């Protein structure tokens, strides 16, 4: 089973017939490549978008085939990011960066400085308030921004901090602390994302090129809007560098079913690049917002309305949603971060009798790991979140942090792992995720719960949409060419892995010689 809903990397790109698919690229001979973990040098022939042959160097006669000498670089399957919010990722670089703010006061100062240039409205992204000594408030932003509407989106996407002018501008009622959480936040973020198609499409294409430069050939996009038509429009015209599977949220499920969409189906008119992904549902919040639904209360929140986090969808409604999606051929992909949320979602998978994925699987009970394997549920995880959240986890999950991001225990139990970024929460760069999974460290710090680290071979295989950790004959020629052996690289080297080139169905999308 491919890890990502959509076209399997084991299949030729021409699988499923899209009459709009362009003619195949010219045959190529990639000469003098190496394979991670192996000795020797190889030649690889690509023909009609497929890996046609892999032989020891010098054994394939290239004739008139275009020969590209790669001088001992390493050839691997192209990389996939299993979980992104692509439009938001494309917009992040155009918003005020709040990731450096160490307090609410510092965030307000960043806002005041940004507004000094005369902005009439301001959106920011990336604050993490889980360890702040002070608290966000509308009053604090009011003092910094006055009558200029300001919306600051948390790094985990589960909270928005507004001033009074922004509340009036968007017609929302602010709680006492000026922060909208969960559903109210998602609704506002969707409103912020209403950018003219031609503008946003340009930003998306730029972001796609940056992804290809890191060896990415495919994504699963979980934007909350109806995304099919956006992606049909975006991949037409100039060659697009990525395969895209798009998710379907509950508010669009009836429409998807009525239109006959099924997970893995190629969308006509996209040259085979756009496929239907999974049916997304969100069952709890996040750690940084302290809304991830847990069995145990968060320290200091014992007397609040939701001391152990928040269940955002009733169980019976979740089961009904998953059952309707599965019966229609749309694979459930369910967000769960807290251990209670994960246990409840596994209950739902068992009740429905279908497979699918749990998106995030961040905190688990150990007894639930075997249930992942038994039920065939994919753990769609974002290892870089462990690096972002380690200090917050040590504060709020101190008695259970050994059960957070349990990649090794999941892999050892035979659970399928699918790595991603949740961009813009973490960078859309699979090498960042691979490095975090392998090293459990960043910025020179001691590894965090290193017992849950996995080998590079495992992390790479979980980043290739089912293609495994090495290129195989007969597979789609979705490839990356890198400068170092990923199986013999330290975590820091993996994080900054130099990517020489990327190919999609045998067509260069980055680094064409």
Coordinates of C-alpha atoms in Angstrom, one line a residue:
X1 CA 0.0 0.0 0.0
X2 CA 1.5 3.4 -0.9
X3 CA 2.0 5.6 2.1
X4 CA 0.4 8.6 0.4
X5 CA -3.1 8.5 -0.9
X6 CA -2.7 8.9 -4.7
X7 CA -0.5 7.5 -7.4
X8 CA 2.0 4.9 -6.0
X9 CA 5.6 5.6 -6.7
X10 CA 5.9 1.9 -7.6
X11 CA 3.7 2.5 -10.7
X12 CA 4.7 4.2 -13.9
X13 CA 3.5 7.8 -14.1
X14 CA 1.2 6.8 -17.0
X15 CA -0.9 4.7 -14.7
X16 CA -4.6 5.5 -14.9
X17 CA -5.0 7.2 -18.3
X18 CA -5.3 10.9 -18.4
X19 CA -5.8 11.9 -22.0
X20 CA -4.2 15.3 -21.3
X21 CA -0.9 13.7 -20.3
X22 CA 1.9 15.2 -22.4
X23 CA 4.2 13.1 -24.6
X24 CA 6.9 11.4 -22.6
X25 CA 10.3 13.0 -22.1
X26 CA 13.4 12.0 -24.1
X27 CA 15.1 8.8 -23.0
X28 CA 18.1 9.5 -20.7
X29 CA 21.1 7.5 -19.5
X30 CA 22.1 8.6 -16.0
X31 CA 25.7 7.4 -16.1
X32 CA 28.1 6.7 -13.1
X33 CA 25.6 7.0 -10.2
X34 CA 26.0 5.3 -6.9
X35 CA 23.3 3.7 -4.8
X36 CA 23.1 4.5 -1.0
X37 CA 24.5 1.6 1.1
X38 CA 26.0 -0.2 -1.9
X39 CA 29.4 -0.2 -3.5
X40 CA 30.1 0.2 -7.2
X41 CA 28.9 2.5 -9.9
X42 CA 25.7 2.1 -12.0
X43 CA 24.1 3.4 -15.2
X44 CA 20.4 3.9 -15.2
X45 CA 18.3 4.2 -18.3
X46 CA 15.0 6.2 -18.2
X47 CA 12.5 5.8 -21.0
X48 CA 8.8 6.9 -21.3
X49 CA 8.9 8.2 -17.7
X50 CA 10.0 4.9 -16.2
X51 CA 13.2 3.5 -14.8
X52 CA 13.8 1.1 -17.7
X53 CA 17.1 -0.5 -16.6
X54 CA 19.7 -0.4 -13.9
X55 CA 23.1 -2.0 -14.7
X56 CA 26.7 -1.8 -13.5
X57 CA 28.5 1.1 -15.2
X58 CA 29.3 0.5 -18.8
X59 CA 26.8 -2.3 -19.4
X60 CA 24.0 -0.2 -21.1
X61 CA 24.7 0.9 -24.6
X62 CA 23.4 4.5 -24.9
X63 CA 23.3 4.8 -28.7
X64 CA 21.5 8.0 -29.4
X65 CA 20.1 8.3 -25.9
X66 CA 21.2 11.4 -24.1
X67 CA 23.9 10.5 -21.7
X68 CA 24.3 12.5 -18.4
X69 CA 27.5 11.8 -16.4
X70 CA 26.8 12.1 -12.7
X71 CA 30.3 11.5 -11.5
X72 CA 29.5 9.2 -8.5
X73 CA 26.5 11.2 -7.1
X74 CA 23.8 9.2 -5.3
X75 CA 20.5 8.3 -6.9
X76 CA 17.5 7.9 -4.7
X77 CA 13.7 7.8 -5.2
X78 CA 12.1 11.3 -5.4
X79 CA 10.9 12.6 -2.1
X80 CA 7.3 13.2 -1.0
X81 CA 6.0 15.4 1.8
X82 CA 3.0 13.6 3.2
X83 CA 1.3 16.5 4.9
X84 CA 1.4 20.2 3.8
X85 CA -0.8 23.2 3.7
X86 CA 0.6 24.4 0.4
X87 CA -1.1 27.8 -0.1
X88 CA -0.3 28.8 3.5
X89 CA 3.3 27.7 3.0
X90 CA 3.5 29.8 -0.2
X91 CA 2.1 32.8 1.7
X92 CA 4.3 32.5 4.9
X93 CA 7.3 34.3 3.4
X94 CA 5.0 37.3 2.8
X95 CA 3.9 37.6 6.4
X96 CA 5.5 39.0 9.5
X97 CA 7.9 36.3 11.0
X98 CA 7.1 35.9 14.6
X99 CA 9.2 32.8 15.2
X100 CA 11.9 34.9 17.0
X101 CA 9.4 36.3 19.6
X102 CA 10.2 35.0 23.1
X103 CA 7.3 36.7 24.8
X104 CA 3.9 38.3 24.0
X105 CA 5.6 41.7 24.6
X106 CA 8.3 40.9 22.0
X107 CA 5.7 39.8 19.5
X108 CA 3.9 43.1 20.0
X109 CA 7.2 45.0 19.5
X110 CA 7.7 43.2 16.2
X111 CA 4.2 44.3 15.1
X112 CA 4.9 47.9 16.1
X113 CA 8.1 47.9 14.1
X114 CA 6.4 46.4 11.0
X115 CA 3.6 49.0 11.1
X116 CA 6.1 51.8 11.2
X117 CA 6.4 51.5 7.4
X118 CA 2.7 52.5 7.1
X119 CA 1.0 49.1 6.6
X120 CA -2.8 49.4 6.6
X121 CA -3.4 45.8 7.6
X122 CA -0.9 43.2 9.0
X123 CA -0.8 39.4 9.1
X124 CA 1.9 37.5 11.0
X125 CA 2.8 33.9 11.4
X126 CA 4.9 31.6 13.6
X127 CA 4.5 32.6 17.3
X128 CA 4.9 29.8 19.9
X129 CA 3.5 30.9 23.3
X130 CA 3.7 27.6 25.1
X131 CA 6.8 28.8 27.1
X132 CA 6.1 32.5 27.3
X133 CA 6.2 34.1 30.7
X134 CA 3.5 36.6 29.7
X135 CA 0.2 36.0 27.9
X136 CA -1.2 37.3 24.6
X137 CA -4.0 39.9 24.9
X138 CA -6.0 42.1 22.6
X139 CA -5.1 45.0 24.7
X140 CA -1.4 44.4 24.1
X141 CA -1.8 44.4 20.4
X142 CA -4.1 47.4 20.5
X143 CA -1.4 49.4 22.1
X144 CA 1.1 48.3 19.4
X145 CA -1.2 48.7 16.4
X146 CA -4.0 51.1 17.3
X147 CA -6.6 51.0 14.6
X148 CA -4.6 48.9 12.1
X149 CA -6.1 45.4 11.9
X150 CA -3.5 42.7 13.1
X151 CA -3.9 39.0 12.9
X152 CA -1.1 36.8 14.2
X153 CA -1.3 33.1 13.4
X154 CA 0.4 30.6 15.8
X155 CA 3.0 28.3 14.4
X156 CA 0.8 25.3 14.9
X157 CA -2.1 26.9 13.0
X158 CA -4.5 26.2 15.8
X159 CA -4.7 29.7 17.3
X160 CA -4.9 33.3 16.0
X161 CA -4.1 36.4 18.1
X162 CA -6.1 39.5 17.1
X163 CA -6.4 43.1 18.1
X164 CA -9.7 44.8 18.4
X165 CA -9.5 46.4 15.0
X166 CA -9.0 43.0 13.4
X167 CA -11.9 41.6 15.3
X168 CA -14.1 44.4 13.9
X169 CA -12.6 44.0 10.4
X170 CA -13.4 40.2 10.3
X171 CA -16.6 40.3 12.3
X172 CA -15.5 38.0 15.1
X173 CA -16.1 38.2 18.8
X174 CA -12.8 38.1 20.8
X175 CA -12.4 36.1 23.9
X176 CA -10.8 37.9 26.9
X177 CA -7.2 37.0 25.8
X178 CA -7.8 38.0 22.2
X179 CA -7.0 34.5 20.9
X180 CA -9.2 32.4 18.6
X181 CA -8.6 28.7 18.9
X182 CA -9.5 25.6 16.8
X183 CA -12.6 26.1 14.6
X184 CA -12.8 29.8 15.1
X185 CA -9.1 30.1 14.1
X186 CA -9.5 27.9 11.1
X187 CA -12.4 30.0 9.8
X188 CA -10.4 33.2 10.1
X189 CA -7.3 31.6 8.4
X190 CA -9.5 30.6 5.5
X191 CA -10.6 34.2 5.2
X192 CA -7.0 35.4 5.3
X193 CA -6.2 33.0 2.5
X194 CA -8.6 34.6 0.1
X195 CA -5.9 35.9 -2.3
X196 CA -6.6 36.5 -6.0
X197 CA -6.0 33.2 -7.9
X198 CA -3.4 34.6 -10.3
X199 CA -1.4 36.0 -7.4
X200 CA -1.6 32.9 -5.2
X201 CA -0.9 30.6 -8.1
X202 CA 2.4 32.5 -8.8
X203 CA 3.4 32.1 -5.2
X204 CA 2.5 28.4 -5.3
X205 CA 4.6 27.9 -8.4
X206 CA 7.6 29.6 -6.7
X207 CA 7.1 27.4 -3.6
X208 CA 6.9 24.3 -5.8
X209 CA 10.2 25.1 -7.5
X210 CA 11.8 25.5 -4.1
X211 CA 10.5 22.1 -3.1
X212 CA 11.9 20.5 -6.3
X213 CA 15.3 22.0 -5.4
X214 CA 15.2 19.8 -2.3
X215 CA 14.4 16.7 -4.2
X216 CA 10.7 16.8 -3.7
X217 CA 8.5 15.2 -6.4
X218 CA 5.1 15.0 -4.6
X219 CA 3.0 16.4 -1.8
X220 CA -0.3 15.7 -0.1
X221 CA -2.1 19.1 0.3
X222 CA -4.4 19.5 3.3
X223 CA -5.7 23.1 2.7
X224 CA -9.2 23.4 4.0
X225 CA -10.7 24.8 0.8
X226 CA -12.1 22.8 -2.1
X227 CA -8.7 22.2 -3.6
X228 CA -9.3 20.2 -6.8
X229 CA -10.1 23.1 -9.0
X230 CA -7.1 25.1 -7.7
X231 CA -4.7 22.3 -8.6
X232 CA -6.2 21.7 -12.0
X233 CA -5.6 25.3 -12.8
X234 CA -2.1 25.4 -11.4
X235 CA -0.6 22.4 -13.2
X236 CA -1.8 23.5 -16.6
X237 CA 0.4 25.5 -18.9
X238 CA 4.1 25.5 -18.0
X239 CA 5.3 22.1 -16.7
X240 CA 4.6 21.8 -13.0
X241 CA 7.4 20.2 -10.8
X242 CA 5.2 18.2 -8.3
X243 CA 2.6 15.5 -8.1
X244 CA -0.2 16.6 -5.9
X245 CA -2.8 14.6 -3.9
X246 CA -5.4 16.9 -2.4
X247 CA -7.4 16.2 0.8
X248 CA -11.1 16.5 1.2
X249 CA -12.5 18.0 4.4
X250 CA -15.9 17.1 6.0
X251 CA -17.6 20.2 4.6
X252 CA -16.7 19.0 1.1
X253 CA -17.2 15.3 1.5
X254 CA -20.7 15.2 0.0
X255 CA -19.6 17.1 -3.0
X256 CA -16.6 14.7 -3.5
X257 CA -18.8 11.7 -3.2
X258 CA -21.4 13.1 -5.6
X259 CA -18.6 13.8 -8.2
X260 CA -17.3 10.3 -7.9
X261 CA -13.9 11.2 -6.4
X262 CA -12.0 8.2 -5.0
X263 CA -8.5 8.2 -3.4
X264 CA -5.9 7.7 -6.0
X265 CA -8.0 8.7 -8.9
X266 CA -6.2 10.9 -11.4
X267 CA -8.0 14.2 -12.1
X268 CA -8.6 14.7 -15.8
X269 CA -6.8 17.6 -17.4
X270 CA -3.8 17.5 -15.1
X271 CA -1.4 15.3 -17.1
X272 CA -1.6 12.7 -14.4
X273 CA -0.1 15.1 -11.8
X274 CA -3.2 15.6 -9.6
X275 CA -4.9 12.8 -7.7
X276 CA -7.5 12.5 -5.0
X277 CA -6.1 12.2 -1.5
X278 CA -7.7 11.3 1.7
X279 CA -10.8 12.4 3.7
X280 CA -9.4 14.7 6.4
X281 CA -11.0 15.1 9.8
X282 CA -9.6 17.0 12.8
X283 CA -10.3 15.4 16.2
X284 CA -8.3 17.5 18.6
X285 CA -6.0 20.5 18.8
X286 CA -2.3 20.9 19.3
X287 CA 0.3 20.8 22.0
X288 CA 1.5 24.4 21.8
X289 CA -2.2 25.6 22.1
X290 CA -2.7 23.1 24.9
X291 CA -5.8 21.7 23.1
X292 CA -4.3 18.3 22.1
X293 CA -6.7 15.8 23.7
X294 CA -5.0 13.7 26.4
X295 CA -5.9 11.2 29.1
X296 CA -4.1 13.4 31.7
X297 CA -4.5 17.1 32.4
X298 CA -1.9 19.7 31.4
X299 CA 0.0 21.0 34.4
X300 CA -1.6 24.4 35.5
X301 CA -4.8 23.8 33.5
X302 CA -6.5 21.5 36.0
X303 CA -9.2 24.0 36.8
X304 CA -9.9 25.3 33.2
X305 CA -12.8 24.3 31.0
X306 CA -10.6 21.8 29.1
X307 CA -7.8 20.7 31.4
X308 CA -6.8 17.7 29.2
X309 CA -7.3 19.3 25.8
X310 CA -10.2 19.3 23.5
X311 CA -12.1 16.7 21.4
X312 CA -13.3 18.7 18.4
X313 CA -15.6 16.1 16.9
X314 CA -18.0 13.7 18.7
X315 CA -17.0 10.0 18.3
X316 CA -20.3 9.0 16.7
X317 CA -19.9 11.8 14.1
X318 CA -16.3 10.7 13.4
X319 CA -17.4 7.1 12.8
X320 CA -20.2 8.2 10.5
X321 CA -17.9 10.5 8.6
X322 CA -15.2 7.8 8.2
X323 CA -17.8 5.2 7.2
X324 CA -19.3 7.4 4.5
X325 CA -15.8 8.3 3.1
X326 CA -14.6 4.7 3.1
X327 CA -17.7 3.4 1.5
X328 CA -17.2 5.9 -1.3
X329 CA -13.6 4.9 -1.8
X330 CA -12.0 8.0 -0.1
X331 CA -9.5 6.9 2.5
X332 CA -9.8 8.5 5.9
X333 CA -6.9 10.7 7.0
X334 CA -7.6 11.7 10.6
X335 CA -5.8 14.4 12.7
X336 CA -4.9 13.2 16.2
X337 CA -2.2 14.6 18.4
X338 CA -3.0 13.8 22.1
X339 CA -2.9 10.2 23.3
X340 CA -6.7 10.1 24.0
X341 CA -7.4 11.5 20.5
X342 CA -5.2 8.8 19.0
X343 CA -6.9 6.0 21.0
X344 CA -10.3 7.3 20.0
X345 CA -9.4 7.5 16.3
X346 CA -8.0 3.9 16.4
X347 CA -11.4 2.9 18.0
X348 CA -13.1 4.5 15.0
X349 CA -10.9 2.7 12.5
X350 CA -11.7 -0.6 14.2
X351 CA -15.4 0.2 14.2
X352 CA -15.5 1.1 10.6
X353 CA -13.2 -1.7 9.5
X354 CA -11.2 0.4 7.1
X355 CA -7.6 1.5 6.8
X356 CA -6.2 5.0 6.4
X357 CA -3.8 7.3 8.3
X358 CA -3.6 9.1 11.5
X359 CA -2.1 12.5 10.8
X360 CA 0.5 13.5 13.5
X361 CA 0.2 10.6 16.0
X362 CA 2.2 12.7 18.3
X363 CA 1.5 11.3 21.7
X364 CA 0.5 7.6 22.1
X365 CA -0.2 5.0 24.7
X366 CA 2.2 2.1 24.2
X367 CA -0.6 -0.4 23.9
X368 CA -2.0 1.5 20.9
X369 CA 1.2 1.0 18.8
X370 CA 0.2 -2.7 18.3
X371 CA -3.3 -1.5 17.2
X372 CA -1.8 0.7 14.5
X373 CA 0.0 -2.3 13.1
X374 CA -3.0 -4.7 13.5
X375 CA -5.4 -2.3 11.8
X376 CA -3.1 -1.3 9.0
X377 CA -3.2 2.4 9.9
X378 CA -0.4 4.6 8.6
X379 CA 1.3 6.8 11.1
X380 CA 1.7 10.1 9.2
X381 CA 4.3 11.9 11.3
X382 CA 6.3 15.2 11.3
X383 CA 9.6 14.5 13.0
X384 CA 10.7 18.2 13.0
X385 CA 7.7 18.9 15.3
X386 CA 9.7 17.0 18.0
X387 CA 12.5 19.5 17.7
X388 CA 10.1 22.5 17.7
X389 CA 8.0 21.0 20.6
X390 CA 10.6 19.4 22.8
X391 CA 10.7 22.1 25.4
X392 CA 6.9 22.5 25.4
X393 CA 6.5 18.8 25.7
X394 CA 9.0 18.7 28.6
X395 CA 6.9 21.3 30.4
X396 CA 3.3 20.1 29.7
X397 CA 4.0 16.4 29.0
X398 CA 6.9 15.9 31.5
X399 CA 5.4 12.7 32.8
X400 CA 4.7 11.3 29.3
X401 CA 7.3 12.8 27.0
X402 CA 8.9 9.4 26.5
X403 CA 5.7 8.5 24.6
X404 CA 5.9 11.5 22.2
X405 CA 7.0 11.0 18.6
X406 CA 7.6 7.3 19.1
X407 CA 9.0 6.7 15.6
X408 CA 11.3 3.8 16.5
X409 CA 8.6 1.9 18.4
X410 CA 6.1 2.4 15.6
X411 CA 8.6 1.2 12.9
X412 CA 9.7 -1.8 15.0
X413 CA 6.1 -2.8 15.4
X414 CA 5.7 -2.9 11.6
X415 CA 3.6 0.3 11.4
X416 CA 3.9 2.1 8.1
X417 CA 5.5 5.6 8.6
X418 CA 4.9 8.5 6.3
X419 CA 7.1 11.5 7.0
X420 CA 6.0 15.1 6.3
X421 CA 6.3 18.7 7.5
X422 CA 2.9 20.1 8.1
X423 CA 4.3 23.2 6.3
X424 CA 4.1 26.0 7.2
X425 CA 4.4 24.6 10.8
X426 CA 7.8 23.2 9.8
X427 CA 9.7 23.8 6.5
X428 CA 8.7 21.9 3.4
X429 CA 12.0 20.0 3.2
X430 CA 12.0 16.3 3.6
X431 CA 15.7 16.4 4.6
X432 CA 14.8 18.4 7.6
X433 CA 12.2 15.7 8.6
X434 CA 14.7 12.9 7.8
X435 CA 17.4 14.5 9.9
X436 CA 15.0 15.0 12.9
X437 CA 13.9 11.4 12.6
X438 CA 17.4 10.1 12.6
X439 CA 19.2 12.4 15.0
X440 CA 16.4 13.7 17.3
X441 CA 18.4 16.9 17.6
X442 CA 18.9 20.4 16.1
X443 CA 21.1 23.4 16.8
X444 CA 23.8 21.4 18.6
X445 CA 21.5 20.3 21.5
X446 CA 21.6 16.8 23.0
X447 CA 19.3 14.3 21.3
X448 CA 15.8 14.3 22.7
X449 CA 14.6 10.8 23.6
X450 CA 17.2 9.3 21.2
X451 CA 15.7 5.8 21.9
X452 CA 13.0 6.8 19.4
X453 CA 15.4 7.6 16.5
X454 CA 15.2 5.5 13.4
X455 CA 17.8 4.6 10.8
X456 CA 18.3 6.7 7.7
X457 CA 17.1 3.9 5.5
X458 CA 13.8 3.8 7.4
X459 CA 13.4 7.6 7.3
X460 CA 14.2 7.7 3.6
X461 CA 11.7 4.9 2.8
X462 CA 9.0 6.8 4.7
X463 CA 9.7 9.8 2.6
X464 CA 9.2 8.3 -0.9
X465 CA 5.5 7.5 -1.2
X466 CA 6.0 3.7 -1.1
X467 CA 9.0 3.6 -3.4
X468 CA 11.3 2.4 -0.6
X469 CA 14.8 3.6 0.0
X470 CA 16.3 2.7 -3.4
X471 CA 15.5 3.1 -7.1
X472 CA 14.0 0.0 -8.8
X473 CA 13.5 -1.0 -12.4
X474 CA 9.9 -0.5 -13.6
X475 CA 9.2 2.3 -11.1
X476 CA 8.2 5.8 -12.2
X477 CA 11.3 7.9 -12.9
X478 CA 10.5 10.2 -10.0
X479 CA 14.1 10.7 -8.7
X480 CA 16.5 12.8 -6.8
X481 CA 20.3 13.0 -7.2
X482 CA 22.2 14.0 -4.1
X483 CA 25.8 14.7 -3.3
X484 CA 26.2 12.4 -0.3
X485 CA 25.2 8.9 0.8
X486 CA 22.2 9.5 3.1
X487 CA 22.9 6.2 4.8
X488 CA 26.4 7.3 5.8
X489 CA 25.6 10.9 6.8
X490 CA 25.3 12.5 10.3
X491 CA 22.0 14.2 11.2
X492 CA 23.4 17.7 10.5
X493 CA 24.6 16.5 7.1
X494 CA 21.2 15.1 6.3
X495 CA 19.5 18.4 7.3
X496 CA 21.6 20.3 4.7
X497 CA 21.8 17.5 2.1
X498 CA 23.0 19.1 -1.2
X499 CA 20.6 18.1 -4.0
X500 CA 22.1 18.1 -7.4
X501 CA 18.9 17.4 -9.4
X502 CA 15.3 16.2 -9.3
X503 CA 13.3 14.4 -12.0
X504 CA 9.5 13.9 -12.3
X505 CA 8.6 11.0 -14.7
X506 CA 12.0 11.3 -16.3
X507 CA 11.8 15.1 -16.8
X508 CA 14.2 17.4 -14.9
X509 CA 12.4 19.7 -12.5
X510 CA 15.6 21.0 -10.9
X511 CA 19.2 21.1 -11.9
X512 CA 18.9 20.0 -15.5
X513 CA 22.5 19.6 -16.9

